[in-house]
Amino acid sequence: YAIADAAQKAGAEVTLISGPVNIIPPKGCQLVSVTNAQEMHHESLKRATDATVFIACAAVADYRVADIAEQKIKKSAETMQIKLVKNPDIVADVAALKDKPFTVGFAAETQDVEQYALSKLKRKNLDMIAANNVAAEGQGFNSDNNSLLVCGEKSKTEIPLATKSQVAEALVNLIYQEQENNR
Ligand code: C5P
């Protein structure tokens, strides 16, 4: 939400494809509400080729339940197994489009942040990746602050610890510069 706000304030026309959250969407953004990964995948791919930049910052579930029970599952056995199937990788599918937008992914890591981020950049064919160390105290999850290591194919920039809106503003500026350089 902070990134959508920063991009919108920087003059971009923003579509925010969002799962259910209890924060108010920034004014001026077009909000597309989804409730699961498949819907987010569908709505993202539908719009991606019309976009200049695609930023994938949602923490999408890697798996979903294979069969959704129509009725409440009654308790019986001592243990139970739930079969999961893989969700589509939204950002990788956007980056695989022939007419792909400048594609930015995120990486939440607990160790070897740069190395994992760079391998994700390559593997998913991204133009940029913003990595955060979620093991570090006082930033990332459950915090209003964050810091990022942002890597492009040849660039590497650290955005130091600041509020999420300040970090988002710096990230939007970096994306703009990198995208201009890649033209
Ligand atoms: O592979 P991993 O989940 O660590 O990669 C994180 C990046 O991939 C984030 O940009 C996230 O939004 C995106 N992602 C996605 N679709 C998924 C899982 C992750 O677009 N199913």
CSV table of N, CA and C and ligand atoms in Angstrom, one decimal, residues 37 54 56-62 87-92 104-109 120 123-124 126 129, ligand 1:
chain,number,residue,atom,x,y,z
A,37,ALA,N,-4.8,-16.6,-4.6
A,37,ALA,CA,-3.7,-16.5,-5.5
A,37,ALA,C,-4.1,-16.7,-6.9
A,54,PHE,N,5.4,-3.5,-13.3
A,54,PHE,CA,4.7,-4.4,-12.5
A,54,PHE,C,5.5,-4.7,-11.2
A,56,ALA,N,5.6,-6.8,-7.8
A,56,ALA,CA,5.0,-7.9,-7.1
A,56,ALA,C,5.5,-7.9,-5.6
A,57,CYS,N,4.7,-7.3,-4.8
A,57,CYS,CA,5.1,-7.3,-3.4
A,57,CYS,C,4.2,-8.1,-2.5
A,58,ALA,N,3.2,-8.8,-3.1
A,58,ALA,CA,2.3,-9.6,-2.2
A,58,ALA,C,3.0,-10.9,-1.8
A,59,ALA,N,2.8,-11.2,-0.5
A,59,ALA,CA,3.3,-12.5,0.0
A,59,ALA,C,2.3,-13.6,-0.4
A,60,VAL,N,2.4,-14.1,-1.6
A,60,VAL,CA,1.4,-15.0,-2.1
A,60,VAL,C,1.7,-16.4,-1.5
A,61,ALA,N,0.6,-17.1,-1.2
A,61,ALA,CA,0.8,-18.5,-0.6
A,61,ALA,C,1.4,-19.4,-1.7
A,62,ASP,N,2.4,-20.1,-1.4
A,62,ASP,CA,3.0,-21.0,-2.4
A,62,ASP,C,2.1,-22.2,-2.8
A,87,ASN,N,0.5,-23.1,-6.1
A,87,ASN,CA,-0.1,-22.0,-6.8
A,87,ASN,C,0.7,-21.5,-7.9
A,88,PRO,N,0.1,-20.8,-8.9
A,88,PRO,CA,0.9,-20.3,-10.0
A,88,PRO,C,1.8,-19.2,-9.5
A,89,ASP,N,3.0,-19.1,-10.1
A,89,ASP,CA,4.0,-18.0,-9.6
A,89,ASP,C,3.6,-16.8,-10.5
A,90,ILE,N,2.9,-15.8,-9.9
A,90,ILE,CA,2.4,-14.7,-10.6
A,90,ILE,C,3.5,-13.8,-11.3
A,91,VAL,N,4.5,-13.5,-10.5
A,91,VAL,CA,5.5,-12.6,-11.0
A,91,VAL,C,6.3,-13.3,-12.1
A,92,ALA,N,6.6,-14.6,-12.0
A,92,ALA,CA,7.3,-15.3,-13.0
A,92,ALA,C,6.5,-15.4,-14.3
A,104,VAL,N,9.3,-6.0,-11.2
A,104,VAL,CA,10.0,-6.0,-10.0
A,104,VAL,C,9.5,-7.0,-9.0
A,105,GLY,N,10.3,-7.8,-8.5
A,105,GLY,CA,9.9,-8.8,-7.5
A,105,GLY,C,10.4,-8.5,-6.1
A,106,PHE,N,10.0,-9.2,-5.1
A,106,PHE,CA,10.5,-9.0,-3.7
A,106,PHE,C,11.0,-10.4,-3.3
A,107,ALA,N,11.9,-10.3,-2.3
A,107,ALA,CA,12.5,-11.5,-1.7
A,107,ALA,C,12.6,-11.2,-0.2
A,108,ALA,N,11.9,-12.0,0.5
A,108,ALA,CA,12.0,-12.0,2.0
A,108,ALA,C,12.9,-13.1,2.4
A,109,GLU,N,14.0,-12.8,3.0
A,109,GLU,CA,15.0,-13.8,3.3
A,109,GLU,C,15.4,-13.7,4.8
A,120,LYS,N,17.0,-15.4,-7.4
A,120,LYS,CA,15.5,-15.2,-7.7
A,120,LYS,C,15.4,-14.2,-8.9
A,123,ARG,N,16.2,-16.5,-11.9
A,123,ARG,CA,15.3,-17.6,-12.1
A,123,ARG,C,13.9,-17.1,-12.6
A,124,LYS,N,13.4,-16.0,-12.1
A,124,LYS,CA,12.1,-15.5,-12.5
A,124,LYS,C,12.1,-14.5,-13.6
A,126,LEU,N,13.4,-11.4,-13.7
A,126,LEU,CA,12.9,-10.1,-13.3
A,126,LEU,C,13.9,-9.1,-13.7
A,129,ILE,N,15.0,-6.7,-8.2
A,129,ILE,CA,14.4,-7.4,-7.0
A,129,ILE,C,14.7,-6.6,-5.7
B,1,C5P,O1,9.7,-17.5,-4.7
B,1,C5P,P1,9.4,-16.5,-3.6
B,1,C5P,O2,8.0,-16.6,-3.0
B,1,C5P,O3,10.4,-16.4,-2.5
B,1,C5P,O4,9.5,-15.1,-4.4
B,1,C5P,C1,8.9,-13.9,-3.9
B,1,C5P,C2,8.4,-13.1,-5.1
B,1,C5P,O5,7.5,-13.9,-5.9
B,1,C5P,C3,7.6,-11.9,-4.6
B,1,C5P,O6,7.8,-10.9,-5.6
B,1,C5P,C4,6.2,-12.5,-4.6
B,1,C5P,O7,5.2,-11.4,-4.8
B,1,C5P,C5,6.2,-13.3,-5.9
B,1,C5P,N1,5.3,-14.5,-5.9
B,1,C5P,C6,4.3,-14.6,-6.9
B,1,C5P,N2,3.5,-15.7,-6.9
B,1,C5P,C7,3.6,-16.7,-6.0
B,1,C5P,C8,4.6,-16.6,-5.0
B,1,C5P,C9,5.4,-15.5,-5.0
B,1,C5P,O8,4.2,-13.7,-7.7
B,1,C5P,N3,2.8,-17.7,-6.1
